[in-house]
């Protein structure tokens, strides 16, 4: 049924093994630890549904589990190190309890495959992002394998796996992520995602709407539509603007937002749709990555600094009170001081409300990994710190300019440090607290932004 694009030659499924159906609440206990982006969070929720339907239970401590799954991130070396750093703890756990099944799943599993099994013989399963449906059968095979059997590897990438028939388990609360497109075809030269998550595929709109409606029925009021490049969304002649509009029309939903957009694909129609619909929030995450055209070309980002700035201007014209955020990488191979300065000037010029700033980290399987990583680490760190310092000042100035303004807060829940207050967000995604006065999570409250405490506003109702 599924078209295979990377058949994993190591995987030999035992045809005699069938997943067991455990009675409700009697199956093995699973602990799942998630690293990385919102897509990984959303994938872990899909796995929760998949395994719960097979009778598995979920627990909050690895020590109490029969199965421990680590959902890994590969985007930067630090993320990979953090996720794999867990493995020494898990080796201890396995020593104490040889029956516990240990699975490494997600992007590192996909990219490092056999290396993990060779280096960490106590790992029982290595499973890539398109193979989660196989988890019940793979787990069963582990349960019946004699101790010492080598771990199982399943990293097949599928061109059409969308998990669109599975409603991910909602973690509770009034906000939720909904994946609308998987994989990525952009092949930015620094990025491992197309190698770990495979080719781009859009989820059918009816299945997205079914998930949003189910979330709304569980109390969700604000959804974030997710994809590596949502602007590439295509389904039966509909594009992302149509999808966004359709989600915004779901009865009972207050707010919809999305990430991530790509400057090469974002359409004027999308910006118009954002500006025209009151339930689509005025927040745009538009990664620029670099402010110099030579570096952008080396990154395989097919737009120029000038084109990017034009898009920002159009977006600000079409969407009133638009808040902006971006991703930037400093210290890409061969980046000169003058080229970095152009990135700094762009950040200064756009005045983002927030920004995610990274130093370049060479990733296996990427085109940039074949270029010498020639910027010394202390130079990368100095560039990054300069950018972070300036962005913190700009974020603070942007926030200060909001003081005294009216806004509408979506109440998310009790404030973490003060139970007498609610915490919530404004339409442009600024966090704010307000004293409790009979409202409930999910309510919208008209407020004035009164004070700024760090990056959180103190609001009062009007
Ligand atoms: N698809 C999105 C896009 O096009 O921007 C986001 C992908 S990635 C999960 C999030 C961010 O990680 C990227 O925008 C980029 O800034 C950063 N990133 C990716 N690869 C990197 C690398 N090798 N070194 C440092 N940062 C990286
Ligand atoms: Fe990576 Fe580029 Fe795809 Fe984003 S668009 S996931 S940075 S390859």
Short mmCIF file of C-alpha atoms and ligand atoms in Angstrom, two decimals:
data_model
loop_
_atom_site.label_atom_id
_atom_site.label_comp_id
_atom_site.label_asym_id
_atom_site.label_seq_id
_atom_site.Cartn_x
_atom_site.Cartn_y
_atom_site.Cartn_z
CA UNK A 1 0.00 0.00 0.00
CA UNK A 2 2.76 2.45 0.95
CA UNK A 3 5.42 3.30 -1.61
CA UNK A 4 8.82 2.63 -0.14
CA UNK A 5 11.59 5.10 -0.81
CA UNK A 6 14.30 3.74 1.47
CA UNK A 7 13.99 0.10 2.16
CA UNK A 8 16.01 -0.83 5.15
CA UNK A 9 18.01 -3.90 4.15
CA UNK A 10 18.73 -4.80 7.77
CA UNK A 11 15.12 -5.26 8.76
CA UNK A 12 13.78 -8.77 8.65
CA UNK A 13 10.37 -8.97 10.18
CA UNK A 14 9.57 -12.33 11.68
CA UNK A 15 6.28 -13.11 9.86
CA UNK A 16 5.10 -15.28 12.76
CA UNK A 17 5.09 -12.41 15.24
CA UNK A 18 1.78 -10.59 15.58
CA UNK A 19 1.11 -7.67 17.93
CA UNK A 20 -0.77 -8.76 21.02
CA UNK A 21 -4.04 -7.07 21.96
CA UNK A 22 -3.78 -6.32 25.67
CA UNK A 23 -6.96 -5.81 27.65
CA UNK A 24 -7.75 -2.23 28.60
CA UNK A 25 -5.21 -0.98 31.15
CA UNK A 26 -3.39 -4.31 31.44
CA UNK A 27 -0.68 -3.87 28.79
CA UNK A 28 3.00 -3.07 29.33
CA UNK A 29 3.88 0.33 30.80
CA UNK A 30 5.58 2.81 28.46
CA UNK A 31 7.66 5.86 29.28
CA UNK A 32 8.35 8.20 26.38
CA UNK A 33 10.88 11.03 26.53
CA UNK A 34 10.74 13.62 23.75
CA UNK A 35 13.53 15.90 22.53
CA UNK A 36 13.45 18.54 19.80
CA UNK A 37 10.82 20.40 17.86
CA UNK A 38 7.03 20.50 18.04
CA UNK A 39 6.92 17.89 15.25
CA UNK A 40 8.57 15.43 17.64
CA UNK A 41 6.07 16.35 20.38
CA UNK A 42 3.26 15.73 17.92
CA UNK A 43 4.82 12.39 16.81
CA UNK A 44 5.09 11.24 20.43
CA UNK A 45 1.38 11.98 20.85
CA UNK A 46 0.67 9.86 17.75
CA UNK A 47 2.70 7.02 19.29
CA UNK A 48 0.72 7.36 22.52
CA UNK A 49 -2.54 6.84 20.62
CA UNK A 50 -1.11 3.97 18.61
CA UNK A 51 0.17 2.09 21.64
CA UNK A 52 -2.82 2.95 23.86
CA UNK A 53 -5.09 1.41 21.24
CA UNK A 54 -3.01 -1.77 21.53
CA UNK A 55 -3.58 -1.75 25.32
CA UNK A 56 -0.27 -0.20 26.45
CA UNK A 57 -0.30 2.21 29.43
CA UNK A 58 1.81 5.35 29.84
CA UNK A 59 3.82 6.24 32.95
CA UNK A 60 5.80 9.33 34.02
CA UNK A 61 9.03 7.65 35.20
CA UNK A 62 11.43 5.48 33.20
CA UNK A 63 12.04 3.43 36.39
CA UNK A 64 8.38 2.30 36.42
CA UNK A 65 8.24 1.33 32.76
CA UNK A 66 8.48 -1.92 30.78
CA UNK A 67 9.28 0.03 27.62
CA UNK A 68 11.36 3.23 27.42
CA UNK A 69 11.26 5.19 24.17
CA UNK A 70 13.55 8.18 23.54
CA UNK A 71 12.30 10.36 20.68
CA UNK A 72 15.44 12.07 19.43
CA UNK A 73 16.39 15.27 17.58
CA UNK A 74 19.29 15.60 15.15
CA UNK A 75 19.01 19.22 14.03
CA UNK A 76 22.19 20.42 15.76
CA UNK A 77 25.02 18.45 17.31
CA UNK A 78 24.03 19.69 20.77
CA UNK A 79 20.51 18.26 20.37
CA UNK A 80 21.88 14.91 19.28
CA UNK A 81 24.35 14.83 22.16
CA UNK A 82 21.59 15.68 24.65
CA UNK A 83 19.32 12.90 23.40
CA UNK A 84 22.06 10.28 23.19
CA UNK A 85 23.37 11.43 26.59
CA UNK A 86 20.26 9.73 27.99
CA UNK A 87 21.66 6.41 26.88
CA UNK A 88 24.14 6.05 29.74
CA UNK A 89 21.22 6.36 32.22
CA UNK A 90 19.29 3.82 30.19
CA UNK A 91 22.25 1.41 30.23
CA UNK A 92 22.08 1.57 34.05
CA UNK A 93 18.34 0.97 33.94
CA UNK A 94 18.83 -2.07 31.71
CA UNK A 95 21.44 -3.41 34.13
CA UNK A 96 18.96 -3.15 37.00
CA UNK A 97 16.06 -4.47 34.95
CA UNK A 98 17.21 -6.61 31.98
CA UNK A 99 13.56 -7.04 30.86
CA UNK A 100 12.99 -3.37 30.11
CA UNK A 101 12.79 -2.71 26.34
CA UNK A 102 14.78 0.35 25.26
CA UNK A 103 13.92 2.05 21.99
CA UNK A 104 15.67 4.95 20.27
CA UNK A 105 13.22 6.55 17.85
CA UNK A 106 12.98 9.71 15.71
CA UNK A 107 15.58 11.60 13.72
CA UNK A 108 18.82 10.33 15.30
CA UNK A 109 17.48 6.77 14.97
CA UNK A 110 16.85 7.44 11.28
CA UNK A 111 20.26 8.99 10.58
CA UNK A 112 22.50 6.86 12.81
CA UNK A 113 20.69 3.52 12.45
CA UNK A 114 23.16 0.68 12.82
CA UNK A 115 25.79 2.90 14.49
CA UNK A 116 23.52 3.07 17.56
CA UNK A 117 23.04 -0.68 17.76
CA UNK A 118 26.74 -1.32 17.23
CA UNK A 119 27.81 1.20 19.89
CA UNK A 120 25.01 0.51 22.40
CA UNK A 121 24.20 -3.19 22.43
CA UNK A 122 21.66 -2.74 25.24
CA UNK A 123 19.35 -0.84 22.82
CA UNK A 124 16.49 -3.11 21.72
CA UNK A 125 14.86 -0.99 19.01
CA UNK A 126 15.92 1.73 16.58
CA UNK A 127 12.87 3.12 14.81
CA UNK A 128 12.67 6.04 12.35
CA UNK A 129 9.86 8.63 12.07
CA UNK A 130 7.95 6.79 9.32
CA UNK A 131 7.94 3.41 11.05
CA UNK A 132 5.94 4.10 14.23
CA UNK A 133 3.03 1.95 13.03
CA UNK A 134 5.38 -1.01 13.38
CA UNK A 135 5.99 -0.35 17.08
CA UNK A 136 3.38 -2.83 18.41
CA UNK A 137 4.81 -5.68 16.33
CA UNK A 138 8.44 -4.70 16.99
CA UNK A 139 7.78 -4.53 20.74
CA UNK A 140 6.10 -7.91 20.66
CA UNK A 141 9.10 -9.36 18.87
CA UNK A 142 11.37 -7.95 21.59
CA UNK A 143 9.17 -9.31 24.38
CA UNK A 144 9.49 -12.86 23.02
CA UNK A 145 13.19 -12.64 22.02
CA UNK A 146 15.66 -14.46 24.28
CA UNK A 147 17.96 -12.13 26.27
CA UNK A 148 21.03 -11.07 24.29
CA UNK A 149 19.21 -11.04 20.91
CA UNK A 150 20.59 -8.13 18.83
CA UNK A 151 18.34 -5.07 18.65
CA UNK A 152 15.84 -4.50 15.85
CA UNK A 153 16.23 -1.74 13.30
CA UNK A 154 13.30 -0.27 11.32
CA UNK A 155 14.07 2.95 9.48
CA UNK A 156 12.13 2.60 6.27
CA UNK A 157 11.08 5.99 4.91
CA UNK A 158 7.69 6.03 3.21
CA UNK A 159 6.56 8.53 0.63
CA UNK A 160 2.99 8.59 1.88
CA UNK A 161 3.04 7.91 5.64
CA UNK A 162 0.99 10.69 7.25
CA UNK A 163 -0.49 8.90 10.28
CA UNK A 164 -3.62 10.72 9.21
CA UNK A 165 -5.98 8.02 10.45
CA UNK A 166 -4.55 8.33 13.99
CA UNK A 167 -5.75 11.12 16.28
CA UNK A 168 -2.71 12.01 18.41
CA UNK A 169 -3.42 11.87 22.14
CA UNK A 170 -4.16 15.38 23.39
CA UNK A 171 -1.90 16.31 26.28
CA UNK A 172 -4.66 18.40 27.92
CA UNK A 173 -4.99 22.17 28.04
CA UNK A 174 -6.43 24.69 25.61
CA UNK A 175 -3.62 24.72 23.03
CA UNK A 176 -2.50 21.94 20.68
CA UNK A 177 -0.24 21.22 17.73
CA UNK A 178 -1.64 19.68 14.55
CA UNK A 179 0.74 18.35 11.88
CA UNK A 180 -0.45 19.19 8.35
CA UNK A 181 2.59 18.31 6.26
CA UNK A 182 5.47 15.88 6.90
CA UNK A 183 9.01 15.74 5.52
CA UNK A 184 10.76 18.41 3.49
CA UNK A 185 11.95 18.74 -0.11
CA UNK A 186 13.95 21.93 0.31
CA UNK A 187 17.36 20.44 1.04
CA UNK A 188 18.88 23.54 2.63
CA UNK A 189 22.58 22.68 2.59
CA UNK A 190 22.96 22.79 6.40
CA UNK A 191 19.86 20.79 7.31
CA UNK A 192 19.48 17.10 8.03
CA UNK A 193 15.65 17.11 8.14
CA UNK A 194 15.03 15.92 4.53
CA UNK A 195 17.33 12.96 5.32
CA UNK A 196 15.68 12.05 8.60
CA UNK A 197 12.03 12.82 7.85
CA UNK A 198 11.93 12.00 4.16
CA UNK A 199 10.03 13.57 1.27
CA UNK A 200 7.35 16.18 1.66
CA UNK A 201 3.72 15.00 1.81
CA UNK A 202 0.55 16.90 2.68
CA UNK A 203 -2.15 15.52 4.87
CA UNK A 204 -5.69 15.40 3.42
CA UNK A 205 -7.69 18.42 4.56
CA UNK A 206 -10.65 16.35 5.87
CA UNK A 207 -8.28 14.49 8.21
CA UNK A 208 -6.81 17.79 9.51
CA UNK A 209 -10.32 19.11 10.15
CA UNK A 210 -11.33 15.88 11.88
CA UNK A 211 -8.38 16.23 14.26
CA UNK A 212 -9.09 19.91 14.95
CA UNK A 213 -12.77 19.15 15.62
CA UNK A 214 -11.81 16.35 17.97
CA UNK A 215 -9.41 18.68 19.82
CA UNK A 216 -12.10 21.37 20.09
CA UNK A 217 -14.43 18.75 21.57
CA UNK A 218 -11.71 18.14 24.22
CA UNK A 219 -11.54 21.84 25.13
CA UNK A 220 -8.82 23.11 22.77
CA UNK A 221 -9.23 26.72 21.68
CA UNK A 222 -5.91 27.52 19.98
CA UNK A 223 -4.19 25.26 17.44
CA UNK A 224 -0.79 25.60 15.86
CA UNK A 225 -0.60 24.00 12.40
CA UNK A 226 2.81 22.41 11.97
CA UNK A 227 5.11 21.55 9.11
CA UNK A 228 8.71 22.13 8.08
CA UNK A 229 7.36 24.25 5.25
CA UNK A 230 3.62 24.81 5.57
CA UNK A 231 3.57 27.02 2.45
CA UNK A 232 4.17 23.91 0.31
CA UNK A 233 0.87 22.41 1.53
CA UNK A 234 -1.10 21.04 -1.46
CA UNK A 235 -4.10 18.76 -1.35
CA UNK A 236 -6.56 18.25 -4.22
CA UNK A 237 -6.04 21.74 -5.63
CA UNK A 238 -6.15 23.41 -2.20
CA UNK A 239 -3.16 25.29 -0.85
CA UNK A 240 -2.09 26.37 2.60
CA UNK A 241 -4.25 29.52 2.64
CA UNK A 242 -7.32 27.29 2.02
CA UNK A 243 -6.29 24.92 4.80
CA UNK A 244 -5.75 27.78 7.25
CA UNK A 245 -9.10 29.32 6.37
CA UNK A 246 -10.89 25.96 6.73
CA UNK A 247 -9.35 25.39 10.17
CA UNK A 248 -10.23 28.93 11.23
CA UNK A 249 -13.87 28.16 10.33
CA UNK A 250 -14.06 25.21 12.76
CA UNK A 251 -16.86 25.98 15.23
CA UNK A 252 -15.69 26.56 18.79
CA UNK A 253 -12.02 27.23 17.91
CA UNK A 254 -10.86 30.69 18.98
CA UNK A 255 -7.44 30.88 17.39
CA UNK A 256 -5.23 29.30 14.74
CA UNK A 257 -1.53 29.91 14.07
CA UNK A 258 1.13 28.06 12.12
CA UNK A 259 4.80 27.42 11.65
CA UNK A 260 7.10 27.26 9.69
CA UNK A 261 6.90 29.42 6.56
CA UNK A 262 9.58 29.57 3.87
CA UNK A 263 10.42 32.90 2.19
CA UNK A 264 10.54 31.25 -1.25
CA UNK A 265 7.03 29.85 -0.99
CA UNK A 266 4.99 32.21 1.16
CA UNK A 267 2.19 33.61 -1.01
CA UNK A 268 0.52 37.03 -1.06
CA UNK A 269 -2.77 35.13 -0.83
CA UNK A 270 -1.70 33.59 2.48
CA UNK A 271 -0.84 37.03 3.89
CA UNK A 272 -4.20 38.37 2.68
CA UNK A 273 -6.01 35.44 4.28
CA UNK A 274 -4.19 36.12 7.56
CA UNK A 275 -5.13 39.78 7.45
CA UNK A 276 -8.76 39.07 6.59
CA UNK A 277 -9.64 36.43 9.19
CA UNK A 278 -9.99 37.39 12.84
CA UNK A 279 -9.31 33.85 14.08
CA UNK A 280 -5.94 33.62 12.27
CA UNK A 281 -3.42 35.11 14.66
CA UNK A 282 -1.08 37.92 13.53
CA UNK A 283 2.15 36.03 14.11
CA UNK A 284 4.60 35.02 11.39
CA UNK A 285 7.69 32.85 11.91
CA UNK A 286 9.72 33.43 8.76
CA UNK A 287 13.27 32.05 9.04
CA UNK A 288 15.80 34.14 7.12
CA UNK A 289 18.89 32.09 8.17
CA UNK A 290 21.34 34.76 6.90
CA UNK A 291 21.31 38.36 5.71
CA UNK A 292 23.99 38.01 3.05
CA UNK A 293 23.17 36.83 -0.48
CA UNK A 294 26.33 34.78 -1.02
CA UNK A 295 25.76 32.89 2.24
CA UNK A 296 22.07 32.39 1.40
CA UNK A 297 23.08 30.87 -1.91
CA UNK A 298 25.56 28.55 -0.21
CA UNK A 299 22.80 27.56 2.20
CA UNK A 300 20.57 26.69 -0.78
CA UNK A 301 17.98 29.22 0.37
CA UNK A 302 16.70 30.47 -3.01
CA UNK A 303 15.81 34.09 -2.12
CA UNK A 304 17.81 37.24 -1.61
CA UNK A 305 18.03 39.58 1.33
CA UNK A 306 16.13 42.18 -0.75
CA UNK A 307 13.31 39.73 -1.58
CA UNK A 308 13.05 38.73 2.08
CA UNK A 309 12.76 42.35 3.19
CA UNK A 310 10.05 42.93 0.54
CA UNK A 311 8.04 40.00 1.94
CA UNK A 312 8.35 41.42 5.46
CA UNK A 313 7.09 44.78 4.24
CA UNK A 314 4.12 43.21 2.41
CA UNK A 315 3.32 41.06 5.46
CA UNK A 316 3.28 44.13 7.70
CA UNK A 317 1.02 45.96 5.24
CA UNK A 318 -1.45 43.08 4.93
CA UNK A 319 -1.60 41.91 8.54
CA UNK A 320 -2.31 44.59 11.15
CA UNK A 321 -0.24 44.37 14.37
CA UNK A 322 1.84 41.53 12.97
CA UNK A 323 4.46 40.03 15.29
CA UNK A 324 7.48 38.51 13.59
CA UNK A 325 10.00 35.87 14.49
CA UNK A 326 12.85 34.18 12.63
CA UNK A 327 15.64 31.61 12.71
CA UNK A 328 19.25 32.65 12.00
CA UNK A 329 22.42 30.58 11.73
CA UNK A 330 25.76 32.31 12.34
CA UNK A 331 29.19 30.97 11.40
CA UNK A 332 28.12 29.05 8.31
CA UNK A 333 31.31 27.85 6.56
CA UNK A 334 33.20 30.72 4.88
CA UNK A 335 30.95 33.43 6.42
CA UNK A 336 33.11 36.58 6.71
CA UNK A 337 32.82 39.25 9.38
CA UNK A 338 31.31 41.64 6.81
CA UNK A 339 28.74 39.01 5.78
CA UNK A 340 27.82 38.38 9.40
CA UNK A 341 27.43 42.15 9.80
CA UNK A 342 24.81 42.06 7.03
CA UNK A 343 22.86 39.48 9.04
CA UNK A 344 23.18 41.68 12.11
CA UNK A 345 21.94 44.69 10.10
CA UNK A 346 18.97 42.71 8.79
CA UNK A 347 17.95 41.72 12.33
CA UNK A 348 18.30 45.40 13.31
CA UNK A 349 16.30 46.51 10.28
CA UNK A 350 13.38 44.05 10.64
CA UNK A 351 13.11 44.37 14.44
CA UNK A 352 11.75 40.89 15.13
CA UNK A 353 9.65 40.37 18.22
CA UNK A 354 11.52 37.14 18.93
CA UNK A 355 14.27 35.18 17.18
CA UNK A 356 15.82 31.73 17.43
CA UNK A 357 19.54 32.21 16.93
CA UNK A 358 21.96 29.32 16.36
CA UNK A 359 25.61 28.77 15.63
CA UNK A 360 26.26 26.53 12.66
CA UNK A 361 26.80 22.90 13.48
CA UNK A 362 27.92 20.51 10.74
CA UNK A 363 25.43 17.68 10.27
CA UNK A 364 26.07 14.33 8.64
CA UNK A 365 24.34 13.58 5.31
CA UNK A 366 24.08 17.31 4.42
CA UNK A 367 25.70 19.14 1.53
CA UNK A 368 27.36 21.68 3.84
CA UNK A 369 29.06 18.86 5.72
CA UNK A 370 31.25 18.45 2.65
CA UNK A 371 32.55 22.03 3.05
CA UNK A 372 35.22 22.66 5.67
CA UNK A 373 33.64 23.98 8.91
CA UNK A 374 36.26 26.72 8.92
CA UNK A 375 34.84 29.33 11.31
CA UNK A 376 36.54 28.82 14.69
CA UNK A 377 34.15 28.11 17.54
CA UNK A 378 35.15 31.25 19.47
CA UNK A 379 34.28 33.37 16.40
CA UNK A 380 30.90 31.61 16.06
CA UNK A 381 30.21 32.13 19.77
CA UNK A 382 31.17 35.82 19.60
CA UNK A 383 28.87 36.39 16.58
CA UNK A 384 26.04 34.50 18.25
CA UNK A 385 26.38 36.40 21.52
CA UNK A 386 26.41 39.74 19.69
CA UNK A 387 23.23 38.80 17.87
CA UNK A 388 21.50 37.46 20.99
CA UNK A 389 22.35 40.61 22.99
CA UNK A 390 20.95 42.87 20.29
CA UNK A 391 17.84 40.74 19.80
CA UNK A 392 17.14 40.76 23.55
CA UNK A 393 17.26 44.55 23.52
CA UNK A 394 14.97 44.72 20.47
CA UNK A 395 12.51 42.19 21.97
CA UNK A 396 12.38 44.28 25.13
CA UNK A 397 11.86 47.51 23.16
CA UNK A 398 9.10 45.85 21.10
CA UNK A 399 7.44 44.66 24.30
CA UNK A 400 7.75 48.05 26.01
CA UNK A 401 5.99 49.60 23.00
CA UNK A 402 2.99 47.36 23.82
CA UNK A 403 2.50 48.80 27.30
CA UNK A 404 -0.84 50.55 27.68
CA UNK A 405 -2.29 48.74 24.62
CA UNK A 406 -5.57 46.84 24.60
CA UNK A 407 -5.43 43.17 23.75
CA UNK A 408 -7.36 39.93 24.17
CA UNK A 409 -5.92 37.23 26.37
CA UNK A 410 -6.68 33.56 25.85
CA UNK A 411 -6.52 32.07 29.34
CA UNK A 412 -4.35 28.93 29.27
CA UNK A 413 -4.23 28.00 32.97
CA UNK A 414 -2.95 28.99 36.41
CA UNK A 415 0.28 31.02 36.36
CA UNK A 416 3.15 28.68 37.31
CA UNK A 417 4.50 30.83 40.13
CA UNK A 418 1.27 32.35 41.45
CA UNK A 419 -1.94 30.34 41.74
CA UNK A 420 -3.96 33.54 42.22
CA UNK A 421 -3.19 34.55 38.62
CA UNK A 422 -4.02 33.13 35.19
CA UNK A 423 -1.43 32.85 32.45
CA UNK A 424 -2.37 33.34 28.81
CA UNK A 425 -1.27 34.76 25.48
CA UNK A 426 -2.19 37.74 23.35
CA UNK A 427 -3.06 37.17 19.65
CA UNK A 428 0.53 38.04 18.74
CA UNK A 429 1.78 35.31 21.10
CA UNK A 430 3.04 37.48 23.96
CA UNK A 431 2.72 35.79 27.36
CA UNK A 432 0.72 37.69 30.00
CA UNK A 433 -0.70 37.08 33.47
CA UNK A 434 -3.91 38.43 34.95
CA UNK A 435 -5.56 38.08 38.37
CA UNK A 436 -8.22 35.33 38.53
CA UNK A 437 -11.80 36.48 38.54
CA UNK A 438 -14.14 33.60 37.81
CA UNK A 439 -12.85 32.85 34.32
CA UNK A 440 -11.82 29.38 33.14
CA UNK A 441 -9.02 28.19 30.87
CA UNK A 442 -10.10 28.71 27.26
CA UNK A 443 -11.91 32.01 27.97
CA UNK A 444 -11.03 35.16 26.07
CA UNK A 445 -10.60 38.28 28.21
CA UNK A 446 -10.24 41.86 27.02
CA UNK A 447 -7.26 43.39 28.78
CA UNK A 448 -4.86 46.28 28.85
CA UNK A 449 -1.14 45.41 29.04
CA UNK A 450 0.00 47.23 32.16
CA UNK A 451 3.49 46.12 33.21
CA UNK A 452 6.35 44.07 31.85
CA UNK A 453 8.00 41.52 34.09
CA UNK A 454 10.97 40.07 32.19
CA UNK A 455 9.24 38.90 29.00
CA UNK A 456 5.80 38.43 30.61
CA UNK A 457 3.15 41.13 30.72
CA UNK A 458 0.95 41.86 33.70
CA UNK A 459 -2.48 42.65 32.27
CA UNK A 460 -5.69 44.06 33.75
CA UNK A 461 -9.21 43.44 32.46
CA UNK A 462 -11.16 46.24 30.79
N1 LIG B 1 11.76 24.21 8.29
C1 LIG B 1 12.12 25.31 9.04
C2 LIG B 1 12.87 26.33 8.19
O1 LIG B 1 12.92 26.25 7.02
O2 LIG B 1 13.42 27.23 8.74
C3 LIG B 1 12.82 24.97 10.34
C4 LIG B 1 13.68 23.78 10.38
S1 LIG B 1 14.74 23.44 11.71
C5 LIG B 1 13.79 22.32 12.65
C6 LIG B 1 14.79 24.83 12.76
C7 LIG B 1 16.02 25.65 12.59
O3 LIG B 1 17.18 24.98 13.00
C8 LIG B 1 16.34 26.13 11.19
O4 LIG B 1 15.53 27.16 10.76
C9 LIG B 1 17.79 26.54 11.32
O5 LIG B 1 17.91 27.89 11.71
C10 LIG B 1 18.30 25.65 12.45
N2 LIG B 1 19.24 24.67 11.92
C11 LIG B 1 19.02 23.69 11.04
N3 LIG B 1 20.15 23.03 10.76
C12 LIG B 1 21.14 23.61 11.48
C13 LIG B 1 22.54 23.40 11.61
N4 LIG B 1 23.16 22.45 10.90
N5 LIG B 1 23.24 24.19 12.47
C14 LIG B 1 22.60 25.15 13.16
N6 LIG B 1 21.29 25.41 13.08
C15 LIG B 1 20.55 24.65 12.24
FE1 LIG B 2 15.55 22.04 6.89
FE2 LIG B 2 15.40 23.87 4.97
FE3 LIG B 2 13.57 21.92 5.11
FE4 LIG B 2 13.60 23.86 6.95
S1 LIG B 2 13.19 24.12 4.76
S2 LIG B 2 13.42 21.65 7.31
S3 LIG B 2 15.75 24.26 7.17
S4 LIG B 2 15.73 21.67 4.67
#
